[in-house]
C-alpha cells in the first residue's frame, strides 16, 4: 500500500516568510509525528498527534512553529517568520495507535531558508 | 524525559565481519526499542524492533538484544555487506495501555561503513 507522503519535497524560502509543510499518513494510522533533521544530525522530535487526544507539542522549538491535523488524517506543519536556523529536513511519520508496529517515515521536506 | 545514548558514532568494518552498535536509555518505563537505517538522502527505515518482554530478536543477518536491568540494547549485524553502509539510529519509547505507541526518543546515530 501507499506509504507516508510529504509535500513539497523541497522548499526554498526567504528569511521572514511563512511556510507550510504537508504530511499524508498511511491509511489507517491514527498516530502522526513530526521530526526535524539538520544536516548530519539526529532526529529531533517536534510534535505528536494521537487520535483525538491533545497533541504533544513538547518538542516545538519556538512559538513560530505550529501544527494541525484535520480529520484525523492529513497534517500541516507551519513555520512562521522563518529563520536560517530553521533550515533542515522535516520528516513526518505515522503508526497505528496500537499494536506497536513502529513508526514509518515519509521522504521528508528539505527546507532551505535564505 | 527519556535520554538515549548511542555508541559508537562511527564504525568501519570489513565486508563479512560483524558490527555491533550499542544504546543505553534512562527511563525504566521505556518498553519498546526500534532500530532505523537511514541511507544517504533517504528516509529512516525501520529494520527491527524489540519489546521489553523479550531479550533477543533476530531477522536474518540482524539481531537486537535487550538488557532491561542494565537499561541497554544493541544491534548486531553479521556477515556485513557494502549495502549495509548507512546511518543507524536506535530509539526508545513507552508503549502504553492497549499497545499505544508514544513518541520515540532517538540516539544520535552511528555511521556504519562496510569496506569491500
PDB file of C-alpha atoms in Angstrom:
ATOM      1  CA  UNK A   1       0.000   0.000   0.000  1.00  0.00           C
ATOM      2  CA  UNK A   2       0.966   3.689  -0.180  1.00  0.00           C
ATOM      3  CA  UNK A   3       3.458   4.918   2.367  1.00  0.00           C
ATOM      4  CA  UNK A   4       3.661   8.238   4.153  1.00  0.00           C
ATOM      5  CA  UNK A   5       3.816  11.095   1.677  1.00  0.00           C
ATOM      6  CA  UNK A   6       5.044  14.640   2.206  1.00  0.00           C
ATOM      7  CA  UNK A   7       4.911  17.783   0.143  1.00  0.00           C
ATOM      8  CA  UNK A   8       6.701  19.698  -1.089  1.00  0.00           C
ATOM      9  CA  UNK A   9       9.859  17.627  -1.353  1.00  0.00           C
ATOM     10  CA  UNK A  10      11.954  20.782  -1.408  1.00  0.00           C
ATOM     11  CA  UNK A  11      11.161  24.304  -0.298  1.00  0.00           C
ATOM     12  CA  UNK A  12      13.365  27.355  -0.582  1.00  0.00           C
ATOM     13  CA  UNK A  13      12.084  30.452   1.165  1.00  0.00           C
ATOM     14  CA  UNK A  14      13.346  33.829   2.198  1.00  0.00           C
ATOM     15  CA  UNK A  15      14.009  34.642   5.814  1.00  0.00           C
ATOM     16  CA  UNK A  16      10.896  36.056   7.455  1.00  0.00           C
ATOM     17  CA  UNK A  17       8.394  34.273   5.211  1.00  0.00           C
ATOM     18  CA  UNK A  18       5.905  31.656   6.444  1.00  0.00           C
ATOM     19  CA  UNK A  19       5.939  28.078   5.147  1.00  0.00           C
ATOM     20  CA  UNK A  20       3.526  25.170   5.311  1.00  0.00           C
ATOM     21  CA  UNK A  21       4.625  21.565   5.078  1.00  0.00           C
ATOM     22  CA  UNK A  22       2.140  18.779   4.468  1.00  0.00           C
ATOM     23  CA  UNK A  23       2.050  15.155   5.564  1.00  0.00           C
ATOM     24  CA  UNK A  24      -0.294  12.386   4.422  1.00  0.00           C
ATOM     25  CA  UNK A  25      -0.014   9.419   6.774  1.00  0.00           C
ATOM     26  CA  UNK A  26      -0.514   5.782   5.890  1.00  0.00           C
ATOM     27  CA  UNK A  27      -4.202   4.983   5.664  1.00  0.00           C
ATOM     28  CA  UNK A  28      -5.478   3.649   8.962  1.00  0.00           C
ATOM     29  CA  UNK A  29      -2.620   5.085  11.012  1.00  0.00           C
ATOM     30  CA  UNK A  30      -4.051   7.263  13.751  1.00  0.00           C
ATOM     31  CA  UNK A  31      -0.763   8.429  15.238  1.00  0.00           C
ATOM     32  CA  UNK A  32       1.304  11.062  13.416  1.00  0.00           C
ATOM     33  CA  UNK A  33       4.669  12.533  14.330  1.00  0.00           C
ATOM     34  CA  UNK A  34       6.830  15.372  13.067  1.00  0.00           C
ATOM     35  CA  UNK A  35      10.617  15.355  13.388  1.00  0.00           C
ATOM     36  CA  UNK A  36      13.379  17.629  12.194  1.00  0.00           C
ATOM     37  CA  UNK A  37      16.792  16.515  10.974  1.00  0.00           C
ATOM     38  CA  UNK A  38      19.548  19.031  10.446  1.00  0.00           C
ATOM     39  CA  UNK A  39      22.431  18.150   8.113  1.00  0.00           C
ATOM     40  CA  UNK A  40      24.372  15.215   9.515  1.00  0.00           C
ATOM     41  CA  UNK A  41      22.406  15.288  12.755  1.00  0.00           C
ATOM     42  CA  UNK A  42      19.959  13.059  14.520  1.00  0.00           C
ATOM     43  CA  UNK A  43      16.182  13.217  14.649  1.00  0.00           C
ATOM     44  CA  UNK A  44      14.672  15.988  16.742  1.00  0.00           C
ATOM     45  CA  UNK A  45      11.098  15.391  17.893  1.00  0.00           C
ATOM     46  CA  UNK A  46       8.696  18.257  17.234  1.00  0.00           C
ATOM     47  CA  UNK A  47       5.071  17.231  17.794  1.00  0.00           C
ATOM     48  CA  UNK A  48       2.916  14.108  18.086  1.00  0.00           C
ATOM     49  CA  UNK A  49      -0.792  13.575  17.354  1.00  0.00           C
ATOM     50  CA  UNK A  50      -2.587  10.523  18.745  1.00  0.00           C
ATOM     51  CA  UNK A  51      -6.180  10.103  17.637  1.00  0.00           C
ATOM     52  CA  UNK A  52      -8.445  12.713  19.182  1.00  0.00           C
ATOM     53  CA  UNK A  53      -6.153  13.394  22.131  1.00  0.00           C
ATOM     54  CA  UNK A  54      -4.481  16.758  22.641  1.00  0.00           C
ATOM     55  CA  UNK A  55      -1.184  16.775  20.717  1.00  0.00           C
ATOM     56  CA  UNK A  56       2.160  16.500  22.477  1.00  0.00           C
ATOM     57  CA  UNK A  57       3.797  19.790  21.488  1.00  0.00           C
ATOM     58  CA  UNK A  58       6.737  19.485  23.842  1.00  0.00           C
ATOM     59  CA  UNK A  59       9.315  19.383  21.045  1.00  0.00           C
ATOM     60  CA  UNK A  60       8.331  22.546  19.200  1.00  0.00           C
ATOM     61  CA  UNK A  61      11.397  24.839  19.389  1.00  0.00           C
ATOM     62  CA  UNK A  62       9.503  28.139  19.486  1.00  0.00           C
ATOM     63  CA  UNK A  63       6.054  29.644  19.126  1.00  0.00           C
ATOM     64  CA  UNK A  64       6.803  30.228  15.448  1.00  0.00           C
ATOM     65  CA  UNK A  65       6.139  26.520  14.944  1.00  0.00           C
ATOM     66  CA  UNK A  66       2.643  25.062  14.941  1.00  0.00           C
ATOM     67  CA  UNK A  67       0.916  22.023  13.516  1.00  0.00           C
ATOM     68  CA  UNK A  68      -2.596  20.892  12.829  1.00  0.00           C
ATOM     69  CA  UNK A  69      -4.155  17.612  11.962  1.00  0.00           C
ATOM     70  CA  UNK A  70      -7.502  17.798  10.238  1.00  0.00           C
ATOM     71  CA  UNK A  71      -9.991  14.958  10.276  1.00  0.00           C
ATOM     72  CA  UNK A  72      -7.510  12.666  11.944  1.00  0.00           C
ATOM     73  CA  UNK A  73      -5.532  12.289   8.731  1.00  0.00           C
ATOM     74  CA  UNK A  74      -3.523  14.958   6.916  1.00  0.00           C
ATOM     75  CA  UNK A  75      -1.253  17.177   8.979  1.00  0.00           C
ATOM     76  CA  UNK A  76       0.260  20.565   8.243  1.00  0.00           C
ATOM     77  CA  UNK A  77       3.342  21.942   9.973  1.00  0.00           C
ATOM     78  CA  UNK A  78       3.554  25.723   9.791  1.00  0.00           C
ATOM     79  CA  UNK A  79       6.658  27.766  10.440  1.00  0.00           C
ATOM     80  CA  UNK A  80       6.095  31.496  10.729  1.00  0.00           C
ATOM     81  CA  UNK A  81       8.736  34.154  10.150  1.00  0.00           C
ATOM     82  CA  UNK A  82      11.304  31.579   9.095  1.00  0.00           C
ATOM     83  CA  UNK A  83      14.899  31.920  10.251  1.00  0.00           C
ATOM     84  CA  UNK A  84      18.052  30.451   8.722  1.00  0.00           C
ATOM     85  CA  UNK A  85      18.380  28.040  11.626  1.00  0.00           C
ATOM     86  CA  UNK A  86      15.047  26.510  10.560  1.00  0.00           C
ATOM     87  CA  UNK A  87      16.802  25.022   7.513  1.00  0.00           C
ATOM     88  CA  UNK A  88      16.570  21.236   7.853  1.00  0.00           C
ATOM     89  CA  UNK A  89      14.742  18.198   6.572  1.00  0.00           C
ATOM     90  CA  UNK A  90      11.315  17.918   8.162  1.00  0.00           C
ATOM     91  CA  UNK A  91      10.203  14.315   8.485  1.00  0.00           C
ATOM     92  CA  UNK A  92       6.735  13.042   9.177  1.00  0.00           C
ATOM     93  CA  UNK A  93       5.996   9.558  10.472  1.00  0.00           C
ATOM     94  CA  UNK A  94       2.837   7.621  11.233  1.00  0.00           C
ATOM     95  CA  UNK A  95       1.893   4.486  13.084  1.00  0.00           C
ATOM     96  CA  UNK A  96      -1.061   2.501  14.245  1.00  0.00           C
ATOM     97  CA  UNK A  97      -2.150   3.840  17.595  1.00  0.00           C
ATOM     98  CA  UNK A  98      -1.931   0.316  18.976  1.00  0.00           C
ATOM     99  CA  UNK A  99      -0.074  -2.822  18.120  1.00  0.00           C
ATOM    100  CA  UNK A 100       3.446  -1.451  18.313  1.00  0.00           C
ATOM    101  CA  UNK A 101       4.235  -1.919  14.660  1.00  0.00           C
ATOM    102  CA  UNK A 102       6.588   1.006  14.673  1.00  0.00           C
ATOM    103  CA  UNK A 103       6.659   4.414  13.055  1.00  0.00           C
ATOM    104  CA  UNK A 104       7.016   4.689   9.308  1.00  0.00           C
ATOM    105  CA  UNK A 105       8.632   7.778   7.860  1.00  0.00           C
ATOM    106  CA  UNK A 106       7.826   9.881   4.848  1.00  0.00           C
ATOM    107  CA  UNK A 107      10.521  11.103   2.435  1.00  0.00           C
ATOM    108  CA  UNK A 108      10.776  14.452   4.154  1.00  0.00           C
ATOM    109  CA  UNK A 109      10.655  18.076   3.073  1.00  0.00           C
ATOM    110  CA  UNK A 110      14.018  19.786   2.685  1.00  0.00           C
ATOM    111  CA  UNK A 111      13.549  23.375   3.827  1.00  0.00           C
ATOM    112  CA  UNK A 112      16.163  25.960   2.959  1.00  0.00           C
ATOM    113  CA  UNK A 113      15.826  29.467   4.374  1.00  0.00           C
ATOM    114  CA  UNK A 114      17.943  32.034   2.535  1.00  0.00           C
TER     115      UNK A 114
ATOM    116  CA  UNK B   1      12.258  12.725  29.998  1.00  0.00           C
ATOM    117  CA  UNK B   2      13.991   9.799  28.341  1.00  0.00           C
ATOM    118  CA  UNK B   3      17.647  10.111  27.275  1.00  0.00           C
ATOM    119  CA  UNK B   4      19.079   7.685  24.728  1.00  0.00           C
ATOM    120  CA  UNK B   5      22.833   7.442  24.251  1.00  0.00           C
ATOM    121  CA  UNK B   6      24.293   5.651  21.232  1.00  0.00           C
ATOM    122  CA  UNK B   7      27.830   4.405  20.581  1.00  0.00           C
ATOM    123  CA  UNK B   8      29.945   4.453  18.568  1.00  0.00           C
ATOM    124  CA  UNK B   9      29.226   7.476  16.402  1.00  0.00           C
ATOM    125  CA  UNK B  10      31.206   5.931  13.532  1.00  0.00           C
ATOM    126  CA  UNK B  11      32.034   2.307  12.806  1.00  0.00           C
ATOM    127  CA  UNK B  12      34.085   0.857   9.960  1.00  0.00           C
ATOM    128  CA  UNK B  13      34.217  -2.861   9.304  1.00  0.00           C
ATOM    129  CA  UNK B  14      35.455  -5.164   6.567  1.00  0.00           C
ATOM    130  CA  UNK B  15      32.864  -6.925   4.448  1.00  0.00           C
ATOM    131  CA  UNK B  16      31.899 -10.187   6.095  1.00  0.00           C
ATOM    132  CA  UNK B  17      32.740  -9.026   9.612  1.00  0.00           C
ATOM    133  CA  UNK B  18      30.162  -8.339  12.304  1.00  0.00           C
ATOM    134  CA  UNK B  19      29.086  -4.902  13.504  1.00  0.00           C
ATOM    135  CA  UNK B  20      27.657  -4.033  16.905  1.00  0.00           C
ATOM    136  CA  UNK B  21      26.001  -0.766  17.875  1.00  0.00           C
ATOM    137  CA  UNK B  22      25.054  -0.105  21.485  1.00  0.00           C
ATOM    138  CA  UNK B  23      22.472   2.144  23.083  1.00  0.00           C
ATOM    139  CA  UNK B  24      21.536   2.969  26.654  1.00  0.00           C
ATOM    140  CA  UNK B  25      18.354   4.553  27.929  1.00  0.00           C
ATOM    141  CA  UNK B  26      17.487   6.306  31.149  1.00  0.00           C
ATOM    142  CA  UNK B  27      13.757   5.798  31.705  1.00  0.00           C
ATOM    143  CA  UNK B  28      12.966   2.366  33.119  1.00  0.00           C
ATOM    144  CA  UNK B  29       9.386   2.801  31.864  1.00  0.00           C
ATOM    145  CA  UNK B  30      10.565   2.565  28.238  1.00  0.00           C
ATOM    146  CA  UNK B  31       9.438  -0.740  26.802  1.00  0.00           C
ATOM    147  CA  UNK B  32       9.706  -0.504  23.016  1.00  0.00           C
ATOM    148  CA  UNK B  33      13.012  -0.208  21.162  1.00  0.00           C
ATOM    149  CA  UNK B  34      13.135   0.133  17.380  1.00  0.00           C
ATOM    150  CA  UNK B  35      16.166   0.496  15.133  1.00  0.00           C
ATOM    151  CA  UNK B  36      16.204   2.567  11.963  1.00  0.00           C
ATOM    152  CA  UNK B  37      18.541   2.532   8.978  1.00  0.00           C
ATOM    153  CA  UNK B  38      18.986   5.741   7.009  1.00  0.00           C
ATOM    154  CA  UNK B  39      20.858   5.721   3.728  1.00  0.00           C
ATOM    155  CA  UNK B  40      22.227   8.982   2.388  1.00  0.00           C
ATOM    156  CA  UNK B  41      19.409  11.235   1.237  1.00  0.00           C
ATOM    157  CA  UNK B  42      16.736   8.690   2.126  1.00  0.00           C
ATOM    158  CA  UNK B  43      14.134   8.412   4.836  1.00  0.00           C
ATOM    159  CA  UNK B  44      14.787   6.393   8.013  1.00  0.00           C
ATOM    160  CA  UNK B  45      13.539   2.831   7.604  1.00  0.00           C
ATOM    161  CA  UNK B  46      12.505   0.559  10.444  1.00  0.00           C
ATOM    162  CA  UNK B  47      14.679  -2.553  10.305  1.00  0.00           C
ATOM    163  CA  UNK B  48      13.942  -4.326  13.570  1.00  0.00           C
ATOM    164  CA  UNK B  49      12.307  -3.647  16.903  1.00  0.00           C
ATOM    165  CA  UNK B  50      12.029  -5.305  20.285  1.00  0.00           C
ATOM    166  CA  UNK B  51       9.691  -5.054  23.218  1.00  0.00           C
ATOM    167  CA  UNK B  52      10.768  -5.306  26.808  1.00  0.00           C
ATOM    168  CA  UNK B  53       9.133  -8.689  27.335  1.00  0.00           C
ATOM    169  CA  UNK B  54      11.795 -10.387  25.197  1.00  0.00           C
ATOM    170  CA  UNK B  55      15.567 -10.372  25.449  1.00  0.00           C
ATOM    171  CA  UNK B  56      16.546 -11.004  21.855  1.00  0.00           C
ATOM    172  CA  UNK B  57      15.047 -10.863  18.392  1.00  0.00           C
ATOM    173  CA  UNK B  58      16.577 -11.959  15.092  1.00  0.00           C
ATOM    174  CA  UNK B  59      15.764 -11.282  11.470  1.00  0.00           C
ATOM    175  CA  UNK B  60      18.196 -12.917   9.061  1.00  0.00           C
ATOM    176  CA  UNK B  61      21.533 -11.122   9.477  1.00  0.00           C
ATOM    177  CA  UNK B  62      20.363  -8.607  12.069  1.00  0.00           C
ATOM    178  CA  UNK B  63      19.544  -9.128  15.719  1.00  0.00           C
ATOM    179  CA  UNK B  64      18.733  -6.933  18.654  1.00  0.00           C
ATOM    180  CA  UNK B  65      19.391  -7.737  22.299  1.00  0.00           C
ATOM    181  CA  UNK B  66      17.896  -6.019  25.309  1.00  0.00           C
ATOM    182  CA  UNK B  67      19.106  -5.926  28.905  1.00  0.00           C
ATOM    183  CA  UNK B  68      16.348  -4.291  30.946  1.00  0.00           C
ATOM    184  CA  UNK B  69      18.298  -4.395  34.183  1.00  0.00           C
ATOM    185  CA  UNK B  70      21.229  -2.507  32.720  1.00  0.00           C
ATOM    186  CA  UNK B  71      18.974  -0.416  30.501  1.00  0.00           C
ATOM    187  CA  UNK B  72      20.866  -1.072  27.315  1.00  0.00           C
ATOM    188  CA  UNK B  73      20.133  -2.628  23.956  1.00  0.00           C
ATOM    189  CA  UNK B  74      22.300  -3.471  20.992  1.00  0.00           C
ATOM    190  CA  UNK B  75      22.059  -4.050  17.260  1.00  0.00           C
ATOM    191  CA  UNK B  76      24.136  -6.856  15.799  1.00  0.00           C
ATOM    192  CA  UNK B  77      24.734  -7.202  12.066  1.00  0.00           C
ATOM    193  CA  UNK B  78      26.513 -10.348  10.925  1.00  0.00           C
ATOM    194  CA  UNK B  79      28.187 -11.035   7.582  1.00  0.00           C
ATOM    195  CA  UNK B  80      28.156  -7.344   6.753  1.00  0.00           C
ATOM    196  CA  UNK B  81      27.838  -6.234   3.139  1.00  0.00           C
ATOM    197  CA  UNK B  82      28.647  -2.892   1.496  1.00  0.00           C
ATOM    198  CA  UNK B  83      24.912  -2.198   1.165  1.00  0.00           C
ATOM    199  CA  UNK B  84      24.689  -2.220   4.968  1.00  0.00           C
ATOM    200  CA  UNK B  85      26.581   1.085   4.918  1.00  0.00           C
ATOM    201  CA  UNK B  86      24.242   3.722   6.344  1.00  0.00           C
ATOM    202  CA  UNK B  87      23.451   5.666   9.493  1.00  0.00           C
ATOM    203  CA  UNK B  88      21.714   3.562  12.109  1.00  0.00           C
ATOM    204  CA  UNK B  89      19.528   5.100  14.812  1.00  0.00           C
ATOM    205  CA  UNK B  90      18.286   3.446  17.962  1.00  0.00           C
ATOM    206  CA  UNK B  91      15.206   4.700  19.753  1.00  0.00           C
ATOM    207  CA  UNK B  92      13.155   4.114  22.863  1.00  0.00           C
ATOM    208  CA  UNK B  93       9.502   4.641  23.592  1.00  0.00           C
ATOM    209  CA  UNK B  94       6.841   3.860  26.133  1.00  0.00           C
ATOM    210  CA  UNK B  95       4.090   1.676  24.795  1.00  0.00           C
ATOM    211  CA  UNK B  96       1.032   2.310  26.912  1.00  0.00           C
ATOM    212  CA  UNK B  97      -2.199   0.537  27.593  1.00  0.00           C
ATOM    213  CA  UNK B  98      -3.528  -1.303  24.576  1.00  0.00           C
ATOM    214  CA  UNK B  99      -0.068  -1.053  22.984  1.00  0.00           C
ATOM    215  CA  UNK B 100      -0.494   2.646  22.301  1.00  0.00           C
ATOM    216  CA  UNK B 101       2.797   3.812  20.840  1.00  0.00           C
ATOM    217  CA  UNK B 102       4.200   7.073  22.148  1.00  0.00           C
ATOM    218  CA  UNK B 103       6.851   9.379  20.785  1.00  0.00           C
ATOM    219  CA  UNK B 104      10.281   7.992  20.018  1.00  0.00           C
ATOM    220  CA  UNK B 105      13.445   9.226  21.706  1.00  0.00           C
ATOM    221  CA  UNK B 106      16.320   8.746  19.286  1.00  0.00           C
ATOM    222  CA  UNK B 107      20.015   8.198  19.757  1.00  0.00           C
ATOM    223  CA  UNK B 108      22.352  10.432  17.771  1.00  0.00           C
ATOM    224  CA  UNK B 109      23.111   7.783  15.167  1.00  0.00           C
ATOM    225  CA  UNK B 110      26.017   5.581  14.082  1.00  0.00           C
ATOM    226  CA  UNK B 111      27.601   5.927  10.655  1.00  0.00           C
ATOM    227  CA  UNK B 112      28.423   2.373   9.597  1.00  0.00           C
ATOM    228  CA  UNK B 113      30.820   1.898   6.687  1.00  0.00           C
ATOM    229  CA  UNK B 114      31.411  -1.564   5.289  1.00  0.00           C
ATOM    230  CA  UNK B 115      34.541  -1.820   3.145  1.00  0.00           C
ATOM    231  CA  UNK B 116      34.560  -4.379   0.329  1.00  0.00           C
TER     232      UNK B 116
END
